[in-house]
Short mmCIF file of C-alpha atoms and ligand atoms in Angstrom, two decimals:
data_model
loop_
_atom_site.label_atom_id
_atom_site.label_comp_id
_atom_site.label_asym_id
_atom_site.label_seq_id
_atom_site.Cartn_x
_atom_site.Cartn_y
_atom_site.Cartn_z
CA MET J 1 -6.59 -20.40 -6.58
CA MET J 2 -4.00 -17.96 -5.26
CA LYS J 3 -3.64 -14.77 -7.14
CA GLU J 4 -2.59 -11.28 -6.25
CA ILE J 5 -5.48 -9.02 -5.33
CA ILE J 6 -3.19 -6.16 -4.29
CA GLU J 7 0.25 -5.51 -5.66
CA VAL J 8 2.32 -2.57 -4.48
CA SER J 9 5.75 -1.93 -5.98
CA ASN J 10 8.28 0.69 -5.01
CA VAL J 11 5.81 3.32 -3.90
CA TYR J 12 7.02 6.67 -2.60
CA LYS J 13 4.67 9.14 -0.98
CA ASP J 14 5.60 12.58 0.32
CA PHE J 15 3.46 15.07 2.21
CA ASP J 16 4.83 18.57 1.66
CA GLY J 17 8.34 17.24 1.19
CA LYS J 18 8.10 14.92 4.18
CA ARG J 19 8.38 11.24 3.29
CA ALA J 20 5.48 9.10 4.50
CA LEU J 21 6.01 5.96 2.40
CA ASP J 22 9.50 5.02 1.38
CA ASP J 23 9.93 2.42 -1.36
CA LEU J 24 6.94 0.40 -0.18
CA SER J 25 6.46 -2.99 -1.84
CA PHE J 26 4.22 -5.90 -0.91
CA SER J 27 1.47 -8.04 -2.32
CA ILE J 28 -1.66 -9.67 -0.96
CA GLN J 29 -3.22 -12.88 -2.22
CA THR J 30 -6.92 -13.32 -2.79
CA GLY J 31 -8.51 -14.82 0.31
CA GLU J 32 -5.85 -13.72 2.76
CA THR J 33 -6.15 -11.75 5.96
CA PHE J 34 -3.14 -9.49 5.81
CA GLY J 35 -2.06 -7.36 8.75
CA PHE J 36 -0.09 -4.16 8.56
CA LEU J 37 1.64 -3.73 11.87
CA GLY J 38 3.40 -0.53 12.77
CA PRO J 39 3.77 2.20 15.35
CA SER J 40 1.96 5.53 15.16
CA GLY J 41 3.09 7.59 12.19
CA SER J 42 4.62 4.65 10.32
CA GLY J 43 2.30 5.12 7.34
CA LYS J 44 -0.51 2.60 7.87
CA THR J 45 -3.40 4.97 7.21
CA THR J 46 -1.51 6.53 4.32
CA THR J 47 -1.12 3.10 2.75
CA ILE J 48 -4.88 2.46 2.98
CA LYS J 49 -5.59 5.86 1.46
CA LEU J 50 -3.33 5.09 -1.48
CA LEU J 51 -4.74 1.60 -1.94
CA THR J 52 -8.29 2.98 -2.03
CA ALA J 53 -7.46 5.87 -4.38
CA GLN J 54 -8.12 8.55 -1.79
CA GLU J 55 -4.63 9.92 -2.25
CA GLY J 56 -2.17 10.02 -5.09
CA TYR J 57 1.53 9.21 -4.77
CA GLN J 58 4.83 10.35 -6.22
CA SER J 59 6.15 7.21 -7.82
CA GLY J 60 5.80 3.45 -7.99
CA SER J 61 2.76 1.40 -8.86
CA ILE J 62 -0.30 0.11 -7.04
CA GLN J 63 -2.54 -2.53 -8.57
CA VAL J 64 -5.84 -3.54 -7.03
CA PHE J 65 -7.83 -6.33 -8.72
CA GLY J 66 -5.10 -6.34 -11.35
CA LYS J 67 -5.80 -2.73 -12.32
CA PRO J 68 -4.31 0.59 -11.23
CA ALA J 69 -5.75 1.74 -7.88
CA GLU J 70 -7.03 4.85 -9.66
CA ASP J 71 -9.68 2.64 -11.29
CA LEU J 72 -11.42 2.39 -7.92
CA LYS J 73 -12.77 5.86 -8.60
CA ASN J 74 -15.06 4.14 -11.05
CA PRO J 75 -18.22 3.34 -9.05
CA LYS J 76 -18.35 -0.19 -10.48
CA GLN J 77 -14.92 -0.98 -9.07
CA MET J 78 -15.70 0.91 -5.87
CA LYS J 79 -18.50 -1.57 -5.18
CA ARG J 80 -15.96 -4.36 -4.93
CA ILE J 81 -14.27 -2.88 -1.87
CA GLY J 82 -15.33 -1.93 1.64
CA VAL J 83 -13.39 0.65 3.63
CA LEU J 84 -13.52 1.24 7.35
CA THR J 85 -11.09 3.98 8.32
CA ASP J 86 -9.99 4.82 11.84
CA ASN J 87 -12.58 7.58 11.90
CA THR J 88 -15.44 6.39 9.74
CA GLY J 89 -18.53 8.21 10.96
CA LEU J 90 -22.20 7.37 11.21
CA TYR J 91 -25.14 9.78 11.13
CA GLU J 92 -25.59 10.12 14.86
CA ARG J 93 -29.06 11.64 14.95
CA LEU J 94 -30.43 8.85 12.79
CA THR J 95 -31.28 5.28 13.71
CA VAL J 96 -29.12 2.28 12.86
CA ASN J 97 -31.77 1.37 10.32
CA ALA J 98 -31.78 4.79 8.61
CA ASN J 99 -27.99 4.73 8.40
CA LEU J 100 -27.97 1.32 6.76
CA LYS J 101 -30.90 2.11 4.47
CA LEU J 102 -28.98 5.02 2.98
CA PHE J 103 -26.12 2.72 2.04
CA CYS J 104 -28.46 0.03 0.74
CA LYS J 105 -29.77 2.62 -1.71
CA LEU J 106 -26.31 3.89 -2.59
CA TYR J 107 -25.04 0.38 -3.32
CA GLY J 108 -28.27 -0.87 -4.88
CA VAL J 109 -28.70 -3.55 -2.22
CA SER J 110 -32.06 -4.82 -0.96
CA TYR J 111 -33.19 -3.71 2.53
CA LYS J 112 -33.25 -7.42 3.39
CA ARG J 113 -29.48 -7.21 3.78
CA ILE J 114 -29.91 -4.96 6.85
CA GLY J 115 -31.27 -7.84 8.92
CA GLU J 116 -28.53 -10.14 7.65
CA VAL J 117 -25.60 -7.85 8.42
CA LEU J 118 -26.98 -6.86 11.82
CA ASP J 119 -27.24 -10.53 12.58
CA GLU J 120 -23.66 -11.04 11.45
CA VAL J 121 -22.34 -8.34 13.76
CA GLY J 122 -24.56 -9.42 16.64
CA LEU J 123 -26.87 -6.40 16.65
CA LYS J 124 -30.13 -7.96 15.59
CA GLY J 125 -33.04 -6.13 17.17
CA GLU J 126 -31.11 -2.88 17.62
CA GLU J 127 -32.07 -1.38 14.28
CA SER J 128 -34.42 1.25 15.67
CA LYS J 129 -31.86 2.63 18.13
CA VAL J 130 -30.50 6.11 17.48
CA VAL J 131 -26.76 5.88 16.80
CA SER J 132 -25.81 8.54 19.37
CA LYS J 133 -27.27 6.28 22.07
CA LEU J 134 -25.03 3.31 21.21
CA SER J 135 -21.85 2.29 23.00
CA LYS J 136 -18.51 2.65 21.24
CA GLY J 137 -18.25 -1.07 20.55
CA MET J 138 -21.79 -1.21 19.16
CA ARG J 139 -21.11 1.78 16.95
CA GLN J 140 -18.03 0.15 15.54
CA ARG J 141 -20.07 -2.94 14.75
CA VAL J 142 -22.71 -0.83 13.02
CA THR J 143 -19.92 0.77 10.99
CA LEU J 144 -18.61 -2.66 10.13
CA ALA J 145 -22.13 -3.77 9.18
CA ARG J 146 -22.38 -0.77 6.89
CA THR J 147 -19.01 -1.58 5.37
CA ILE J 148 -19.97 -5.16 4.50
CA LEU J 149 -23.54 -4.37 3.40
CA HIS J 150 -22.67 -4.81 -0.28
CA LYS J 151 -20.53 -7.94 0.28
CA PRO J 152 -17.21 -6.47 -0.81
CA GLU J 153 -14.57 -8.85 -2.10
CA LEU J 154 -11.84 -6.83 -0.48
CA LEU J 155 -12.11 -5.18 2.91
CA PHE J 156 -9.80 -2.42 4.19
CA LEU J 157 -9.87 -1.87 7.93
CA ASP J 158 -7.84 0.83 9.61
CA GLU J 159 -7.33 -0.13 13.25
CA PRO J 160 -10.79 -1.65 13.54
CA THR J 161 -10.51 -2.42 17.24
CA SER J 162 -8.39 0.40 18.61
CA ALA J 163 -9.95 1.88 21.75
CA LEU J 164 -12.46 -0.96 22.03
CA ASP J 165 -12.92 -3.10 25.13
CA PRO J 166 -11.74 -6.75 24.99
CA VAL J 167 -15.24 -8.17 24.54
CA SER J 168 -16.01 -5.89 21.58
CA THR J 169 -12.58 -6.61 20.14
CA GLU J 170 -13.18 -10.34 20.38
CA ARG J 171 -16.55 -9.91 18.65
CA ILE J 172 -14.99 -7.99 15.79
CA HIS J 173 -12.29 -10.63 15.43
CA ARG J 174 -14.92 -13.35 15.17
CA ILE J 175 -16.80 -11.39 12.52
CA LEU J 176 -13.63 -10.85 10.53
CA ARG J 177 -12.71 -14.52 10.68
CA THR J 178 -16.17 -15.49 9.46
CA LEU J 179 -16.03 -12.99 6.62
CA ASN J 180 -12.62 -14.30 5.65
CA GLU J 181 -13.85 -17.89 5.67
CA GLU J 182 -16.63 -16.81 3.34
CA GLY J 183 -14.02 -15.56 0.90
CA THR J 184 -13.45 -11.89 1.73
CA THR J 185 -9.87 -10.74 1.47
CA VAL J 186 -9.01 -8.56 4.46
CA PHE J 187 -6.35 -5.89 4.70
CA LEU J 188 -6.10 -4.53 8.19
CA THR J 189 -3.79 -2.20 10.04
CA THR J 190 -3.15 -2.41 13.72
CA HIS J 191 -0.61 -1.64 16.34
CA ASP J 192 -1.90 -4.49 18.43
CA MET J 193 0.40 -7.46 17.98
CA TYR J 194 -2.06 -9.89 19.56
CA GLU J 195 -4.66 -8.86 17.04
CA ALA J 196 -2.19 -9.44 14.22
CA GLU J 197 -1.24 -12.80 15.61
CA ARG J 198 -4.80 -13.97 16.17
CA ILE J 199 -6.47 -13.13 12.91
CA CYS J 200 -3.82 -12.56 10.25
CA ASP J 201 -2.53 -15.17 7.84
CA ARG J 202 0.37 -12.90 7.11
CA VAL J 203 1.73 -9.73 8.66
CA ALA J 204 4.10 -7.01 7.54
CA PHE J 205 6.08 -4.78 9.89
CA LEU J 206 5.92 -1.20 8.78
CA ASN J 207 8.44 1.25 10.11
CA LYS J 208 9.02 4.78 8.79
CA GLY J 209 7.07 4.06 5.64
CA THR J 210 8.87 0.92 4.65
CA ILE J 211 8.34 -2.80 5.29
CA GLN J 212 11.01 -4.32 7.45
CA LEU J 213 9.80 -7.87 7.70
CA GLN J 214 6.86 -9.93 6.56
CA GLY J 215 5.50 -13.45 6.76
CA PRO J 216 2.99 -15.63 8.60
CA PRO J 217 3.07 -14.79 12.35
CA ARG J 218 3.92 -18.36 13.34
CA GLU J 219 6.79 -18.59 10.87
CA LEU J 220 8.21 -15.22 11.98
CA ARG J 221 8.19 -16.37 15.57
CA VAL J 222 9.92 -19.63 14.78
CA ARG J 223 12.46 -17.88 12.58
CA HIS J 224 13.30 -15.39 15.32
CA SER J 225 13.27 -17.85 18.12
CA ASP J 226 16.58 -18.54 19.81
CA SER J 227 15.35 -22.12 20.30
CA SER J 228 15.85 -22.03 24.03
CA ILE J 229 13.43 -23.77 26.35
CA THR J 230 12.32 -22.71 29.78
CA LEU J 231 11.64 -25.35 32.39
CA LEU J 232 9.36 -24.45 35.23
CA LEU J 233 10.14 -26.55 38.29
CA LYS J 234 7.75 -27.60 40.99
CA ASP J 235 9.58 -25.50 43.57
CA GLY J 236 8.83 -22.44 41.43
CA ARG J 237 12.29 -22.01 39.97
CA GLU J 238 12.83 -21.48 36.25
CA GLN J 239 15.63 -23.00 34.22
CA LEU J 240 16.73 -22.02 30.76
CA VAL J 241 18.08 -24.87 28.62
CA GLY J 242 19.28 -25.05 25.03
CA ASN J 243 17.48 -26.94 22.29
CA ASP J 244 20.38 -29.39 22.06
CA HIS J 245 21.85 -32.57 23.51
CA ALA J 246 22.77 -30.95 26.83
CA GLY J 247 19.30 -29.48 27.09
CA ALA J 248 17.70 -32.86 26.46
CA GLU J 249 19.78 -34.44 29.21
CA ARG J 250 18.81 -31.72 31.62
CA ILE J 251 15.12 -32.19 30.85
CA GLN J 252 15.46 -35.93 31.35
CA GLU J 253 17.15 -35.36 34.66
CA VAL J 254 14.48 -33.01 35.91
CA ILE J 255 11.74 -35.42 34.91
CA ALA J 256 13.56 -38.29 36.57
CA HIS J 257 13.66 -36.34 39.83
CA GLN J 258 9.96 -35.52 39.44
CA GLN J 259 10.77 -31.81 39.62
CA LEU J 260 9.18 -30.72 36.36
CA ALA J 261 6.04 -28.57 36.44
CA SER J 262 5.95 -27.42 32.80
CA VAL J 263 8.00 -26.83 29.64
CA HIS J 264 7.84 -23.60 27.61
CA SER J 265 9.36 -22.87 24.25
CA ASN J 266 10.77 -19.36 24.15
CA GLU J 267 9.29 -18.08 20.91
CA PRO J 268 9.32 -14.32 20.83
CA THR J 269 6.06 -12.41 20.46
CA LEU J 270 5.51 -10.31 17.35
CA GLY J 271 6.14 -7.30 19.58
CA ASP J 272 9.53 -8.67 20.57
CA ILE J 273 10.43 -9.32 16.96
CA PHE J 274 9.29 -5.87 15.95
CA ALA J 275 11.42 -4.31 18.64
CA ARG J 276 14.39 -6.41 17.60
CA VAL J 277 14.07 -5.62 13.91
CA THR J 278 13.28 -1.91 14.19
CA GLY J 279 14.73 -1.02 17.55
CA LYS J 280 11.31 0.43 18.42
CA GLU J 281 8.36 -0.48 20.56
CA LEU J 282 5.05 -1.00 18.78
CA LEU J 283 2.95 1.35 20.86
CA MET M 1 -24.35 7.56 -15.12
CA THR M 2 -26.19 9.77 -12.71
CA SER M 3 -28.68 7.86 -10.62
CA ILE M 4 -31.88 9.45 -9.31
CA ARG M 5 -32.15 6.67 -6.74
CA ARG M 6 -28.81 7.54 -5.14
CA ILE M 7 -29.51 11.29 -5.18
CA GLN M 8 -32.88 10.67 -3.59
CA ALA M 9 -31.30 8.49 -0.89
CA VAL M 10 -28.94 11.31 0.10
CA PHE M 11 -31.79 13.81 0.09
CA ILE M 12 -34.03 11.65 2.29
CA LYS M 13 -31.18 11.12 4.72
CA ASP M 14 -30.49 14.87 4.89
CA TYR M 15 -34.18 15.62 5.36
CA ARG M 16 -34.53 13.14 8.26
CA ASP M 17 -31.40 14.51 9.84
CA PHE M 18 -32.57 18.11 9.43
CA LEU M 19 -35.80 17.42 11.32
CA LYS M 20 -33.75 16.36 14.34
CA ASN M 21 -31.27 19.19 14.15
CA ALA M 22 -32.24 22.13 16.35
CA TYR M 23 -29.45 24.39 15.09
CA MET M 24 -30.45 23.98 11.46
CA LEU M 25 -34.16 24.29 12.19
CA SER M 26 -33.67 27.58 14.02
CA THR M 27 -31.39 28.94 11.30
CA GLY M 28 -34.03 28.01 8.76
CA VAL M 29 -36.82 30.12 10.26
CA ILE M 30 -34.87 33.36 10.74
CA PRO M 31 -35.98 34.83 7.38
CA LEU M 32 -39.61 34.51 8.48
CA PHE M 33 -39.02 36.99 11.28
CA PHE M 34 -37.41 39.38 8.89
CA ALA M 35 -40.34 39.06 6.55
CA PHE M 36 -42.62 40.04 9.42
CA ILE M 37 -40.49 42.99 10.41
CA PHE M 38 -40.03 44.19 6.84
CA ASN M 39 -43.66 43.92 5.93
CA GLN M 40 -44.63 47.51 5.31
CA GLY M 41 -47.64 46.80 3.18
CA GLU M 42 -47.69 48.60 -0.13
CA GLY M 43 -45.24 51.15 1.24
CA VAL M 44 -41.90 49.83 0.01
CA GLN M 45 -41.44 50.34 -3.68
CA SER M 46 -37.64 50.12 -3.78
CA GLU M 47 -35.45 47.05 -4.22
CA ALA M 48 -35.27 46.78 -0.44
CA ALA M 49 -38.69 45.16 -0.64
CA PHE M 50 -37.00 42.03 -1.98
CA MET M 51 -34.53 41.83 0.88
CA PRO M 52 -36.35 39.03 2.75
CA ILE M 53 -36.10 36.87 -0.38
CA VAL M 54 -32.35 37.37 -0.59
CA LEU M 55 -32.09 36.75 3.12
CA SER M 56 -33.92 33.43 2.69
CA MET M 57 -31.42 32.43 0.03
CA VAL M 58 -28.51 33.37 2.28
CA MET M 59 -29.82 31.83 5.50
CA VAL M 60 -31.22 28.67 3.99
CA GLY M 61 -29.36 28.37 0.69
CA SER M 62 -25.95 29.32 2.05
CA PHE M 63 -26.00 28.80 5.82
CA ILE M 64 -27.93 25.56 5.99
CA GLN M 65 -26.00 24.25 3.02
CA ALA M 66 -22.70 25.18 4.70
CA GLY M 67 -23.81 23.45 7.90
CA VAL M 68 -24.94 20.32 6.10
CA ILE M 69 -21.62 20.02 4.25
CA ALA M 70 -19.44 20.94 7.23
CA GLU M 71 -21.20 18.41 9.40
CA GLU M 72 -20.45 15.61 6.94
CA LYS M 73 -16.80 16.57 7.28
CA GLU M 74 -16.85 17.16 11.03
CA LYS M 75 -18.48 13.80 11.75
CA ASN M 76 -16.37 11.95 9.17
CA THR M 77 -19.35 10.80 7.17
CA LEU M 78 -18.40 12.51 3.91
CA ARG M 79 -15.70 9.90 3.45
CA GLY M 80 -18.33 7.18 3.52
CA LEU M 81 -20.22 8.91 0.72
CA LEU M 82 -17.04 9.48 -1.27
CA LEU M 83 -16.09 5.82 -0.98
CA SER M 84 -19.56 4.70 -2.07
CA PRO M 85 -20.67 4.41 -5.70
CA LEU M 86 -21.86 8.05 -5.63
CA ASN M 87 -20.17 10.10 -8.33
CA THR M 88 -19.25 13.76 -7.93
CA ALA M 89 -22.39 15.05 -9.64
CA GLU M 90 -24.62 12.86 -7.47
CA ILE M 91 -22.91 14.06 -4.30
CA PHE M 92 -23.32 17.70 -5.34
CA ILE M 93 -26.92 17.41 -6.40
CA GLY M 94 -27.86 15.12 -3.51
CA LYS M 95 -26.19 17.33 -0.94
CA SER M 96 -27.75 20.53 -2.36
CA LEU M 97 -31.29 19.30 -2.74
CA LEU M 98 -32.37 19.82 0.87
CA SER M 99 -31.26 23.44 1.01
CA ALA M 100 -32.74 24.05 -2.44
CA VAL M 101 -36.15 22.68 -1.48
CA LEU M 102 -36.11 24.47 1.88
CA SER M 103 -35.10 27.72 0.19
CA VAL M 104 -37.95 27.54 -2.27
CA ILE M 105 -40.44 26.87 0.54
CA MET M 106 -38.98 29.68 2.59
CA ILE M 107 -39.03 32.14 -0.32
CA ALA M 108 -42.69 31.35 -0.96
CA ALA M 109 -43.45 31.81 2.75
CA VAL M 110 -41.53 35.06 2.91
CA ILE M 111 -43.30 36.50 -0.14
CA PHE M 112 -46.62 35.55 1.39
CA ILE M 113 -45.95 36.76 4.93
CA GLY M 114 -44.05 39.85 3.87
CA GLU M 115 -46.66 40.67 1.22
CA ILE M 116 -43.79 41.39 -1.13
CA PRO M 117 -45.01 43.03 -4.35
CA MET M 118 -43.70 40.58 -7.00
CA PRO M 119 -43.53 41.14 -10.76
CA ASP M 120 -46.17 39.29 -12.81
CA GLN M 121 -43.73 37.42 -15.10
CA ILE M 122 -43.77 34.23 -13.10
CA PHE M 123 -41.38 32.22 -15.28
CA LEU M 124 -38.74 34.92 -15.37
CA VAL M 125 -39.03 35.36 -11.62
CA ALA M 126 -38.69 31.60 -11.12
CA ALA M 127 -35.63 31.54 -13.40
CA ALA M 128 -34.04 34.41 -11.48
CA ILE M 129 -34.67 32.64 -8.18
CA LEU M 130 -33.26 29.35 -9.47
CA ILE M 131 -30.09 30.93 -10.85
CA SER M 132 -29.61 32.85 -7.62
CA LEU M 133 -30.14 29.67 -5.61
CA VAL M 134 -27.36 27.99 -7.58
CA ILE M 135 -25.08 30.86 -6.59
CA PHE M 136 -26.02 30.94 -2.91
CA ILE M 137 -25.97 27.17 -2.51
CA SER M 138 -22.54 27.05 -4.16
CA ILE M 139 -21.32 29.72 -1.76
CA GLY M 140 -22.73 27.63 1.08
CA THR M 141 -20.98 24.51 -0.22
CA ILE M 142 -17.68 26.39 -0.40
CA LEU M 143 -18.16 27.68 3.15
CA GLY M 144 -18.90 24.15 4.33
CA LEU M 145 -15.85 22.73 2.58
CA ILE M 146 -13.42 25.26 4.00
CA SER M 147 -14.81 25.03 7.56
CA ARG M 148 -13.79 22.20 9.80
CA THR M 149 -16.88 22.31 11.99
CA VAL M 150 -20.49 23.42 11.77
CA MET M 151 -19.80 26.19 14.27
CA GLU M 152 -17.00 27.49 12.10
CA THR M 153 -19.41 27.97 9.22
CA SER M 154 -21.37 30.54 11.18
CA VAL M 155 -18.17 32.43 11.97
CA ILE M 156 -16.88 32.41 8.39
CA GLY M 157 -20.43 32.89 7.20
CA ILE M 158 -21.10 36.25 8.90
CA PRO M 159 -19.05 38.34 6.44
CA VAL M 160 -20.69 36.45 3.61
CA LEU M 161 -24.08 37.27 5.02
CA PHE M 162 -23.17 40.96 5.16
CA ILE M 163 -21.62 41.17 1.74
CA PHE M 164 -24.04 39.02 -0.21
CA GLY M 165 -27.17 39.34 1.88
CA VAL M 166 -27.56 42.83 3.19
CA GLY M 167 -25.03 44.75 1.15
CA ASP M 168 -27.46 47.62 0.56
CA ILE M 169 -27.40 48.53 4.24
CA PHE M 170 -23.68 49.19 3.93
CA GLN M 171 -23.98 51.22 0.82
CA THR M 172 -25.05 54.28 2.76
CA MET M 173 -21.86 54.03 4.81
CA ILE M 174 -19.51 53.66 1.88
CA GLU M 175 -17.94 56.82 0.49
CA SER M 176 -16.21 55.53 -2.61
CA GLU M 177 -18.31 55.53 -5.76
CA ARG M 178 -16.09 52.80 -7.20
CA VAL M 179 -16.84 50.39 -4.38
CA ILE M 180 -20.55 51.06 -4.63
CA GLN M 181 -20.38 50.44 -8.35
CA VAL M 182 -18.56 47.15 -7.90
CA MET M 183 -20.96 46.09 -5.17
CA GLY M 184 -23.75 46.66 -7.60
CA TYR M 185 -22.59 43.56 -9.42
CA LEU M 186 -22.98 41.31 -6.39
CA PRO M 187 -25.66 38.66 -6.87
CA ASP M 188 -28.04 40.05 -4.24
CA GLN M 189 -27.98 43.48 -5.90
CA GLN M 190 -28.40 42.03 -9.36
CA PHE M 191 -31.30 39.93 -8.13
CA GLY M 192 -32.93 43.08 -6.74
CA HIS M 193 -32.34 45.04 -9.98
CA LEU M 194 -33.75 42.18 -11.96
CA LEU M 195 -37.02 41.99 -10.05
CA MET M 196 -37.33 45.77 -9.98
CA GLN M 197 -36.73 46.12 -13.70
CA LEU M 198 -39.21 43.32 -14.38
CA ARG M 199 -41.80 45.13 -12.33
CA GLU M 200 -41.20 48.35 -14.21
CA GLY M 201 -41.32 46.62 -17.57
CA GLN M 202 -37.66 47.25 -18.42
CA SER M 203 -35.39 44.71 -20.14
CA VAL M 204 -33.63 42.29 -17.80
CA GLY M 205 -30.91 40.90 -20.10
CA GLU M 206 -28.03 42.39 -18.18
CA PRO M 207 -28.90 41.23 -14.66
CA PHE M 208 -29.70 37.78 -16.05
CA LEU M 209 -26.31 37.65 -17.74
CA VAL M 210 -24.47 38.81 -14.62
CA LEU M 211 -26.32 36.31 -12.43
CA SER M 212 -25.60 33.49 -14.88
CA LEU M 213 -21.92 34.38 -14.85
CA TRP M 214 -21.94 34.28 -11.06
CA ALA M 215 -23.62 30.88 -11.19
CA VAL M 216 -21.06 29.41 -13.60
CA VAL M 217 -18.08 30.82 -11.71
CA SER M 218 -19.40 29.68 -8.33
CA ILE M 219 -19.98 26.14 -9.61
CA ILE M 220 -16.44 25.98 -11.02
CA VAL M 221 -14.93 27.27 -7.78
CA THR M 222 -17.02 24.82 -5.76
CA ILE M 223 -15.86 21.85 -7.81
CA PHE M 224 -12.26 23.03 -7.62
CA ILE M 225 -12.36 23.34 -3.82
CA PHE M 226 -14.23 20.06 -3.52
CA LYS M 227 -11.54 18.18 -5.43
CA LYS M 228 -8.90 19.72 -3.20
CA ARG M 229 -10.55 19.39 0.19
CA ARG M 230 -12.91 16.44 0.08
CA PHE M 231 -10.64 13.92 1.79
CA ASP M 232 -9.16 16.29 4.36
N1 ATP F 301 -2.55 14.79 5.07
C1 ATP F 301 -1.30 14.77 5.55
N2 ATP F 301 -0.50 15.86 5.46
C2 ATP F 301 0.74 15.85 5.93
N3 ATP F 301 1.33 14.80 6.51
C3 ATP F 301 0.61 13.68 6.64
C4 ATP F 301 -0.75 13.60 6.18
N4 ATP F 301 -1.21 12.36 6.43
C5 ATP F 301 -0.21 11.70 7.04
N5 ATP F 301 0.89 12.47 7.15
C6 ATP F 301 2.20 12.06 7.75
O1 ATP F 301 2.56 10.82 7.19
C7 ATP F 301 3.11 9.95 8.17
C8 ATP F 301 2.33 8.66 8.23
O2 ATP F 301 1.04 8.93 8.75
P1 ATP F 301 -0.09 7.83 8.89
O3 ATP F 301 -1.33 8.52 9.29
O4 ATP F 301 -0.13 7.02 7.66
O5 ATP F 301 0.45 6.95 10.10
P2 ATP F 301 -0.25 5.72 10.83
O6 ATP F 301 0.69 4.58 10.72
O7 ATP F 301 -1.61 5.52 10.30
O8 ATP F 301 -0.30 6.23 12.33
P3 ATP F 301 -1.41 5.97 13.47
O9 ATP F 301 -1.10 4.63 14.08
O10 ATP F 301 -1.16 7.07 14.45
O11 ATP F 301 -2.75 6.03 12.84
C9 ATP F 301 3.11 10.74 9.47
O12 ATP F 301 4.39 11.28 9.64
C10 ATP F 301 2.09 11.81 9.24
O13 ATP F 301 2.43 12.96 9.96
MG1 MG F 302 -3.54 5.68 11.18
#
């Protein structure tokens, strides 16, 4: 069952005459993890704001759940999404439990869910801690717990792991993969190409408010690969060979002389592809 | 559909937070000191006798309200509320309830401590206090919405305190009759007139009307600013 959960066509968005989104079009299928990859100022946060009806736009159309994004202002529709922005805050003087209880009440969810979500984000037993005493990574997981409290069908995450340490990042990635396996559609923005590569089914490169390239990470890398192969020899030297008859002969030769240490395909990283397509670095 | 459960949840959260917030707690008790200082027994028969009540409404109704709203913006928590199933009315009512309840408690305390001679018409007095609270809490909400931080509210709030809270002190310094006349229509003045006229058995239609107009206008302005600034 693949159907569009988000459909964006030809959207233009200006802030005081300055263009932020420029003829933006893309769609996301139900069940996907979709990554929006772009440098600072490319329009990632703006896109999330438009998709979640926090901002209007000049022209084009945005459909979420097959209805105009505006409909998300209706609390019933709002319950179907979860939004974690790059600066979603918690009530710092209150405990983890008090923070989550508030949102249980707001969403009409039983307090039993608190234990479940804290378990999911690996914070079981921390519910009575005051938020201001938590580490950055723990806070982000509490925020994520709060965001998934009501089991949203569609999750928007704006740079969910930026400024987190590798261990916390890895934890968040695991949580997101689990959620996705359980059926949650995930839209996430990042300027971390490894993140995009590791957890996204499909990525789009955003540059100056417009999408320059999109597809599954693996496919993009194959498509942009120059097919060359690097041979690492036992004496430490590297040799570049083509993916052709001559290359095959060379490999055979090296193996025959017992010189071969390892073979590497030269697929570009998403960062390389981004730089090639946009002429810009991701960070 | 407005939900009591959701409003209550916001109120309980605000109440818990308030108890741990030294800045808010200390702002909240200021009117008590004034009530002490102003207590002149049976001596004061002018409208100035009601000043501690107005001060409670300004300090608690406006200042605490402004702080509570500004903090939601400063700490990026307002967005979470806006993206939850809360509708606009629930956010307004929920976010005003704490300052409303605290104001009522404070006004009662101030009347008691300051031994303020109140009129006997309890229902009319209660109505006047409620309408005035709507005005002062709306002003507080506006202050909170236009400030970026809690600290900013106390800076922007000072002129408001002077104009709406202790305007009578200035009146002696102002030369122009016109200005004094216009200031007479400010909510604090009208509130004073109203209680005074009640006490003296005069009709209170006009001050009630003026206060109601203030209430309606301040609610409209609050909603307008809210729609413009909520996602900033
Ligand atoms: N409220 C606003 N008013 C004016 N300009 C804005 C506003 N919000 C965003 N912009 C502009 O729109 C463009 C896109 O901003 P946006 O925040 O969407 O970028 P981003 O991709 O999320 O960047 P980052 O990685 O730094 O978060 C930028 O040029 C920014 O200056
Ligand atoms: Mg951003």
